[in-house]
PDB file of C-alpha atoms in Angstrom:
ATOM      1  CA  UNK A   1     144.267 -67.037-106.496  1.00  0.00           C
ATOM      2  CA  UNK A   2     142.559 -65.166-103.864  1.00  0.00           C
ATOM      3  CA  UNK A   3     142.205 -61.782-106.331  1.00  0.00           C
ATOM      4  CA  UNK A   4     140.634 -64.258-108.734  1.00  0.00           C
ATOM      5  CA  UNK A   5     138.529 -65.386-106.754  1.00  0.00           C
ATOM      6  CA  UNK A   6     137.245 -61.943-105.299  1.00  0.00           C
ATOM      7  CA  UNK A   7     137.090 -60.534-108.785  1.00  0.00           C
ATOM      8  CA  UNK A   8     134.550 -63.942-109.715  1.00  0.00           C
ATOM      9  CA  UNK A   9     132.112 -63.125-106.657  1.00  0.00           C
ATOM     10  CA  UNK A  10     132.350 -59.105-107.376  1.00  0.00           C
ATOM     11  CA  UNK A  11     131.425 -60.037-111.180  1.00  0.00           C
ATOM     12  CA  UNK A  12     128.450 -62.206-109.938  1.00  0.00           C
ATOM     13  CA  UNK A  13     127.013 -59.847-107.881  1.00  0.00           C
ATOM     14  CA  UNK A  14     127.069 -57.093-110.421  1.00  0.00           C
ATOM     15  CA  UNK A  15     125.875 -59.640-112.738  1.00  0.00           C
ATOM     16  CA  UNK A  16     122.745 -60.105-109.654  1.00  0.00           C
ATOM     17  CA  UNK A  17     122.237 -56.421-109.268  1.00  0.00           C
ATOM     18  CA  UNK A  18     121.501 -55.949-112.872  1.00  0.00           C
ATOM     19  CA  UNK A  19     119.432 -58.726-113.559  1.00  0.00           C
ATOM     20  CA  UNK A  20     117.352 -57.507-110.479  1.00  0.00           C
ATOM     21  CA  UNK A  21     117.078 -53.991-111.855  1.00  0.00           C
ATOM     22  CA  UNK A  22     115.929 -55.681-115.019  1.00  0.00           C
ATOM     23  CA  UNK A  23     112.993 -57.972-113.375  1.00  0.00           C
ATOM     24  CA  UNK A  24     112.028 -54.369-111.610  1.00  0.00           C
ATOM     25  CA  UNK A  25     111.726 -52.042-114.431  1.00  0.00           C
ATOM     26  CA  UNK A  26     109.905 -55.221-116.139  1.00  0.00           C
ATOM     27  CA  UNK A  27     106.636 -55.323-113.736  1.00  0.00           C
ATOM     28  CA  UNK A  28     107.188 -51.854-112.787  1.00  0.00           C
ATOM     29  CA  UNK A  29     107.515 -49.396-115.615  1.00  0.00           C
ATOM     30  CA  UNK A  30     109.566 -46.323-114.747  1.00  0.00           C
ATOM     31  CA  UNK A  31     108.863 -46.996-110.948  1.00  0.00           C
ATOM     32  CA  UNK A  32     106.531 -44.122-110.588  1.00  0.00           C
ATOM     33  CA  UNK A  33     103.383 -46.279-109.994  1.00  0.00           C
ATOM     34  CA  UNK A  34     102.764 -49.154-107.284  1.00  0.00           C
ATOM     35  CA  UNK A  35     102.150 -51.673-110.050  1.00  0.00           C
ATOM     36  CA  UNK A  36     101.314 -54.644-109.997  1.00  0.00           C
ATOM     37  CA  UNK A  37     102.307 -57.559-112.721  1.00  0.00           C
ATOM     38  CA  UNK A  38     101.202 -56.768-116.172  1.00  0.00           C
ATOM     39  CA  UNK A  39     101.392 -52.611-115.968  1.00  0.00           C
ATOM     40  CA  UNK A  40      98.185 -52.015-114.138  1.00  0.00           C
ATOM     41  CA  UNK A  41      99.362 -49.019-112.071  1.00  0.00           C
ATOM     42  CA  UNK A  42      97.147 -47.141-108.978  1.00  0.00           C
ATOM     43  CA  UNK A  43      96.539 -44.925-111.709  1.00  0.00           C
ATOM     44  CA  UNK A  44      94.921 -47.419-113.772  1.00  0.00           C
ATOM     45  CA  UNK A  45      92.340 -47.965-110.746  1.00  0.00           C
ATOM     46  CA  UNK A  46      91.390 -43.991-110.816  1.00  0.00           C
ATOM     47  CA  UNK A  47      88.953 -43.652-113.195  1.00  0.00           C
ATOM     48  CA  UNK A  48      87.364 -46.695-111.626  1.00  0.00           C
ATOM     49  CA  UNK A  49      87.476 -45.376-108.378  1.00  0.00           C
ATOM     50  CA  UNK A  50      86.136 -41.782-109.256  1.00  0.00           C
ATOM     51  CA  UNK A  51      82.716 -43.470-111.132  1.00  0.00           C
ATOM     52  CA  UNK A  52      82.092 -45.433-108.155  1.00  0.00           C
ATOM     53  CA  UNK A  53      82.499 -42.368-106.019  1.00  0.00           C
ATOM     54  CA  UNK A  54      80.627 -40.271-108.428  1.00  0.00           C
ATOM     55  CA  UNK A  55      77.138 -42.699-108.672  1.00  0.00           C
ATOM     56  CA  UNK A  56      77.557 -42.230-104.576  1.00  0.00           C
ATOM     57  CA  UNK A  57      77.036 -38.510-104.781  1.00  0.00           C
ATOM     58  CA  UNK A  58      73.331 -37.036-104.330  1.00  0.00           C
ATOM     59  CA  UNK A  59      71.589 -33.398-104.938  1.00  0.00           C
ATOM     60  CA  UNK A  60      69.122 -31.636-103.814  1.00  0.00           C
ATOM     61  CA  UNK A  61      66.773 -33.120-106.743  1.00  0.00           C
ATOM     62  CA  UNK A  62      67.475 -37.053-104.747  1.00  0.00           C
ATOM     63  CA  UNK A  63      66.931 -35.203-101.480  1.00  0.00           C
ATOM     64  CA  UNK A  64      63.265 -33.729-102.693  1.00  0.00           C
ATOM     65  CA  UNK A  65      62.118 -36.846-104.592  1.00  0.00           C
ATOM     66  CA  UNK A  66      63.253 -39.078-101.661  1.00  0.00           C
ATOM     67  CA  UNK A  67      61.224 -37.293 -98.978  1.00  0.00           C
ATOM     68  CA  UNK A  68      58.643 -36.167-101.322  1.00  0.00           C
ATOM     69  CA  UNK A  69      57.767 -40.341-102.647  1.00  0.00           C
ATOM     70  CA  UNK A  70      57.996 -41.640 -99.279  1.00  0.00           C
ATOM     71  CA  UNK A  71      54.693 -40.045 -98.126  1.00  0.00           C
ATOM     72  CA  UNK A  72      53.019 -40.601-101.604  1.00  0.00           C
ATOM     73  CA  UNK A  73      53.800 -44.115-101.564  1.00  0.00           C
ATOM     74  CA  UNK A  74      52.320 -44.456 -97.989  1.00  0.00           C
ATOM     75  CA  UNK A  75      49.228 -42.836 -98.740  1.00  0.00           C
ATOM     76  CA  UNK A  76      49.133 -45.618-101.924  1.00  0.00           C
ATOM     77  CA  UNK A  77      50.036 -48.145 -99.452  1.00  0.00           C
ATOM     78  CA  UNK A  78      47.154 -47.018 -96.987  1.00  0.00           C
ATOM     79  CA  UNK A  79      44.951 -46.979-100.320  1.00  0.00           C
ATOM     80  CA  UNK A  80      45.838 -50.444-100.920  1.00  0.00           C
ATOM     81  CA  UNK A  81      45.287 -51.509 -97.330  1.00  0.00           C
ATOM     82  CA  UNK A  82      41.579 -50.908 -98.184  1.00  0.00           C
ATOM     83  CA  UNK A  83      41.245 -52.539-100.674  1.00  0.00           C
ATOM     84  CA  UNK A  84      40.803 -56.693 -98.898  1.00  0.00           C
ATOM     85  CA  UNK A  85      37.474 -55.481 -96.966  1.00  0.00           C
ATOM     86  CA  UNK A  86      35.821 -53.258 -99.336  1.00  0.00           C
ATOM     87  CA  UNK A  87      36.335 -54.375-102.764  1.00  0.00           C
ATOM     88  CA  UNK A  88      34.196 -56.041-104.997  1.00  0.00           C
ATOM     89  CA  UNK A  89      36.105 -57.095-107.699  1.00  0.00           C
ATOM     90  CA  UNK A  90      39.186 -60.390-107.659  1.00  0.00           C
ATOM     91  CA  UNK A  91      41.308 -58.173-109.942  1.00  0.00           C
ATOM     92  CA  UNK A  92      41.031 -54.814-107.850  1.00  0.00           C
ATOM     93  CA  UNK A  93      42.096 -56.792-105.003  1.00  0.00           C
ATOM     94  CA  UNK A  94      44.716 -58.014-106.833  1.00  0.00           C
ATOM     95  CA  UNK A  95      45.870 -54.753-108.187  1.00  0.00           C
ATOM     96  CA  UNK A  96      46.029 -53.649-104.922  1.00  0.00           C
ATOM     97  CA  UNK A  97      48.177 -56.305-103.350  1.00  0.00           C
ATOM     98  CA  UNK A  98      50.212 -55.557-106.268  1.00  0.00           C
ATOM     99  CA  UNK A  99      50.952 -51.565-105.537  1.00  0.00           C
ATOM    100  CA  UNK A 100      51.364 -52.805-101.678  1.00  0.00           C
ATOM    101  CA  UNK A 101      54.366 -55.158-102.953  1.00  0.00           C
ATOM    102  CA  UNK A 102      56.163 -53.080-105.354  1.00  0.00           C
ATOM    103  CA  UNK A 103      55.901 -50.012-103.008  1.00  0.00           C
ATOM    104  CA  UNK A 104      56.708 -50.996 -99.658  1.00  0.00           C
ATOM    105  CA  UNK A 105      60.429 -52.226-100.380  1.00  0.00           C
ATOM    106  CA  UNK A 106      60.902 -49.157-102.127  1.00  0.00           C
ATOM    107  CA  UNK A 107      60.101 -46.970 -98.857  1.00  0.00           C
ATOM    108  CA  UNK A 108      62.623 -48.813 -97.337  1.00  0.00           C
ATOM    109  CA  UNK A 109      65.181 -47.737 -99.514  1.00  0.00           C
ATOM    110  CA  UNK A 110      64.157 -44.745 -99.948  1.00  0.00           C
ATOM    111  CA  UNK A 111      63.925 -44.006 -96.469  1.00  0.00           C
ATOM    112  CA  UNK A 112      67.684 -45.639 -96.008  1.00  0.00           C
ATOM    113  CA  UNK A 113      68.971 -43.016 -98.718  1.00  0.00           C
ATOM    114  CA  UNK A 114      67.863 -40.158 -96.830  1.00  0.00           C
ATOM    115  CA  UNK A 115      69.377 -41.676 -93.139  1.00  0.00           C
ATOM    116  CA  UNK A 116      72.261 -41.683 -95.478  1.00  0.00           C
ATOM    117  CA  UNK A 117      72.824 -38.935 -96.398  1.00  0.00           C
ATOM    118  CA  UNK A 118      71.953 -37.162 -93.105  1.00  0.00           C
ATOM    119  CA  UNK A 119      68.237 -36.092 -94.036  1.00  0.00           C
ATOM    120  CA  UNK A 120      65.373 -36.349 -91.835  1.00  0.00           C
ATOM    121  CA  UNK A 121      62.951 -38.735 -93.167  1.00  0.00           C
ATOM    122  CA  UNK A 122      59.165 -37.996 -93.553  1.00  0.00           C
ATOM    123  CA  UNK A 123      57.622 -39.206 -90.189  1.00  0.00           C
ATOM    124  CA  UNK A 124      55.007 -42.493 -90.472  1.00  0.00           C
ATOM    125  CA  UNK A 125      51.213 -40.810 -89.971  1.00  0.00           C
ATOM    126  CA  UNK A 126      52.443 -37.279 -90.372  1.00  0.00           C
ATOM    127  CA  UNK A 127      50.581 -36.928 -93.739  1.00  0.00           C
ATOM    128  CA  UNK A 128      48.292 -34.177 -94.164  1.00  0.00           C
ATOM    129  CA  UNK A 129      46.425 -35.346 -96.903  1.00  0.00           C
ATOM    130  CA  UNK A 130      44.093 -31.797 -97.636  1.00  0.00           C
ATOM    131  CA  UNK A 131      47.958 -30.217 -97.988  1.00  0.00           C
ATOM    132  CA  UNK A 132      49.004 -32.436-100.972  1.00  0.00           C
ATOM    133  CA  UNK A 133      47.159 -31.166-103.706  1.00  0.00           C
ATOM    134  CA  UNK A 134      50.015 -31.922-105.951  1.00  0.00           C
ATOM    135  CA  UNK A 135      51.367 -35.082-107.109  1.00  0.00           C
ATOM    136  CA  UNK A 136      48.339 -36.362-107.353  1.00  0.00           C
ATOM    137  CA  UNK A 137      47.730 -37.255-103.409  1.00  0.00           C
ATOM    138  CA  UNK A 138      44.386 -37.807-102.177  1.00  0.00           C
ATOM    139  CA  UNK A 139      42.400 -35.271 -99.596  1.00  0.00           C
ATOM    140  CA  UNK A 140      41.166 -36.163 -96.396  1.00  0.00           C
ATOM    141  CA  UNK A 141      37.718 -36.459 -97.925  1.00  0.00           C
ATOM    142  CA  UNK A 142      38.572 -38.037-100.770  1.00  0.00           C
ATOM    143  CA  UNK A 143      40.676 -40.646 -98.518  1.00  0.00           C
ATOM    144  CA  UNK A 144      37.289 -40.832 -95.800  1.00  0.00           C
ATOM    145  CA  UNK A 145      35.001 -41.137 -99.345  1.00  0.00           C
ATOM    146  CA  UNK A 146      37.298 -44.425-100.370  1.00  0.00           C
ATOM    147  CA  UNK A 147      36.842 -45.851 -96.444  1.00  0.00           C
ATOM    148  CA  UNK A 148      33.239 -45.145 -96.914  1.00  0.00           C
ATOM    149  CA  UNK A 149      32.451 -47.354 -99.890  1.00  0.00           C
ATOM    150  CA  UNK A 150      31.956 -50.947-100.483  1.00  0.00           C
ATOM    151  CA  UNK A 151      31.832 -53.313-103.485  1.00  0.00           C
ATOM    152  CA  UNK A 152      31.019 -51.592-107.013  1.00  0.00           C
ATOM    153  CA  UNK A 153      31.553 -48.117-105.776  1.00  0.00           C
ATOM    154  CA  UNK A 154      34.510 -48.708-103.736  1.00  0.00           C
ATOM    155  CA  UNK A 155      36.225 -50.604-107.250  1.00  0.00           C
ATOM    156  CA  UNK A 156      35.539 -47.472-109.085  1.00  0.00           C
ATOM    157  CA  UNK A 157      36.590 -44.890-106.799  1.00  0.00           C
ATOM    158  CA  UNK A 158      39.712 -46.826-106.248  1.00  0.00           C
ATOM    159  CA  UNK A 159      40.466 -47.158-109.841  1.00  0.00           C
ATOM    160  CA  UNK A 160      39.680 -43.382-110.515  1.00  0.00           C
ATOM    161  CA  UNK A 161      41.589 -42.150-107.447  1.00  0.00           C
ATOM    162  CA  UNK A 162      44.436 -44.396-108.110  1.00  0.00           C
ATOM    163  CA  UNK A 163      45.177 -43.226-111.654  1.00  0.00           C
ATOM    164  CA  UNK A 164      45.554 -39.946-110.783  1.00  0.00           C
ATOM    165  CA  UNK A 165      47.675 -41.265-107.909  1.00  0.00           C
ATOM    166  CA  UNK A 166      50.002 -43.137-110.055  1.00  0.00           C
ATOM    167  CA  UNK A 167      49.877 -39.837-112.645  1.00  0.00           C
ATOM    168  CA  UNK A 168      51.412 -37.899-110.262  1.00  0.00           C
ATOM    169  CA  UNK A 169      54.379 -40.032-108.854  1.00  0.00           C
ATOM    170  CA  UNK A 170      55.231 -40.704-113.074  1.00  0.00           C
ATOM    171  CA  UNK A 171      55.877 -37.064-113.056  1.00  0.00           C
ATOM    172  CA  UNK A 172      57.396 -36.934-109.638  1.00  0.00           C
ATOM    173  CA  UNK A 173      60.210 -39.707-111.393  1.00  0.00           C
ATOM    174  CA  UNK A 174      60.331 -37.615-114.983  1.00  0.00           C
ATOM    175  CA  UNK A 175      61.780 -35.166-112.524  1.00  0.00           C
ATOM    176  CA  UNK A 176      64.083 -37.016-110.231  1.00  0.00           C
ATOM    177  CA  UNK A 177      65.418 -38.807-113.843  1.00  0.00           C
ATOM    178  CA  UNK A 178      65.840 -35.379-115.096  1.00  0.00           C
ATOM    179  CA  UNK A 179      67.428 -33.641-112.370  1.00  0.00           C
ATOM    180  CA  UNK A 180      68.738 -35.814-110.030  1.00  0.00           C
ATOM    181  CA  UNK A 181      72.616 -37.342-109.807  1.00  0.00           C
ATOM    182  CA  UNK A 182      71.948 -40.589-107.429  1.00  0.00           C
ATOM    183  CA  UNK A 183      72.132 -43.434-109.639  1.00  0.00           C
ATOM    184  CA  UNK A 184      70.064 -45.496-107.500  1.00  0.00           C
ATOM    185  CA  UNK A 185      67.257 -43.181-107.436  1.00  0.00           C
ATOM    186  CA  UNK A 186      67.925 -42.158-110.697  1.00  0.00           C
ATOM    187  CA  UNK A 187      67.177 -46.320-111.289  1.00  0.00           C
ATOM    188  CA  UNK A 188      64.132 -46.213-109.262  1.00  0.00           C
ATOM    189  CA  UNK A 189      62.418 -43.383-110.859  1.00  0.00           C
ATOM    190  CA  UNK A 190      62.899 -44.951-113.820  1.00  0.00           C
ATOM    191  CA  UNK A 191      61.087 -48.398-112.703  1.00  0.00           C
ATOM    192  CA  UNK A 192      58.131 -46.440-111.109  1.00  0.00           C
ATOM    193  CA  UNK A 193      57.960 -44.553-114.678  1.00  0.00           C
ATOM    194  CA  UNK A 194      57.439 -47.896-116.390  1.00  0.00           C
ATOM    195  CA  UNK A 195      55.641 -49.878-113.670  1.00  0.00           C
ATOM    196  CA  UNK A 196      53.220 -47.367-112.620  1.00  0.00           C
ATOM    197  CA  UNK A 197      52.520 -46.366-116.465  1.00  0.00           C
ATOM    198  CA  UNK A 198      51.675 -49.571-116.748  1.00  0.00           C
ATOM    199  CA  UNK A 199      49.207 -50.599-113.770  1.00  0.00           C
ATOM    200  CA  UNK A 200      47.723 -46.688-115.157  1.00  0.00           C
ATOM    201  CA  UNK A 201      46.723 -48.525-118.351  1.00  0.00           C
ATOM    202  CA  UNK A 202      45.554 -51.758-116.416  1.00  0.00           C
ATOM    203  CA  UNK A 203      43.556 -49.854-113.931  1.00  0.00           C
ATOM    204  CA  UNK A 204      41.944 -47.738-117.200  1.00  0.00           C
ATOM    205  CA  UNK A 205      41.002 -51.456-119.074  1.00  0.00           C
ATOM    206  CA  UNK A 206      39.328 -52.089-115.684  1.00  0.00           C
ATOM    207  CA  UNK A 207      37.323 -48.953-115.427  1.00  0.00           C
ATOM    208  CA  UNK A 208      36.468 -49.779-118.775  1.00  0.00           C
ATOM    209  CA  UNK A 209      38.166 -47.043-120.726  1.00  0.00           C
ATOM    210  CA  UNK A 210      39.804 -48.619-123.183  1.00  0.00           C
TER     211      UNK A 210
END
């Protein structure tokens, strides 16, 4: 009676082991992953995991655009800034308050990216204007002309400076879109592409151009 009974609870547990063994290959495949139900494996997550890592990386194309846009959108900003006391026309006022708003956010994150990634960011004020021929950044006369004016003249040099401004930070994004790897940045030069292309043709219709 006793055997019996031993040879009951010995087939039970086998019985238990198996059905356990079962359950385990079930959620876990062969047991070489640390799966969870439904086969999604750690190896399932990878490819996931990489992309994220990969829009995280940066080159030296970020890097350049980053501390080369900060100071150009500064000197736009400063532009702007005029812009309340001297101009003459509601919708160059406008405009301006416009550039001010898009622009300043985007020094802040621009700015962040760099601290980020363990760059020095362009210092506030440290703009030599009569060095940034390129890009379409003003001189230190042509900035001093723009304080100078009022009304009329002030509207048109703002206009005129401004779209060749705006011209050269399109072409500073064609080449952070082209050669950079940050997706962010990437995103941004993008925007300014589209937003600044369009304020160039607003600013044009104002000058009268078209």
């Amino acid at each position: 009676m006793i055997r019996k009974r031993s040879l009951v609870r010995h087939t039970a547990a086998v019985a238990t082991a198996g059905a356990a063994l079962f359950l385990l290959a079930a959620c876990g495949g062969d047991g070489s992953g640390t799966a969870g139900h439904g086969g999604h494996s750690a190896a399932s997550a990878t490819p996931s995991a990489s992309a994220s890592a990969s829009r995280g990386k940066h080159n030296p194309a970020d890097v350049a655009f980053a501390k080369g846009m900060i100071p150009h959108h500064r000197q736009a900003v400063e532009m702007a800034d005029l812009a309340p006391g001297r101009a003459g026309s509601a919708e160059v006022r406008k405009l301006a308050a416009d550039i001010e708003k898009a622009q300043a956010p985007e020094i802040r994150a621009l700015s962040g990216w760099l601290t980020s990634w363990g760059e020095e960011v362009p210092a506030a004020g440290a703009m030599d204007h009569s060095a940034h021929g390129m890009g379409g950044m003003m001189t230190d006369e042509e900035m001093s002309g723009l304080g100078d004016a009022s009304g009329r003249a002030f509207d048109t040099a703002f206009l005129e400076l401004m779209i060749k401004h705006h011209e050269g930070a399109v072409e500073m994004a064609r080449t952070e879109r082209a050669d950079g790897s940050y997706g962010p940045a990437t995103k941004m030069a993008g925007e300014i592409i589209a937003s600044q292309s369009a304020e160039i043709e607003r600013m044009r219709k104002l000058l009268g151009e078209d």
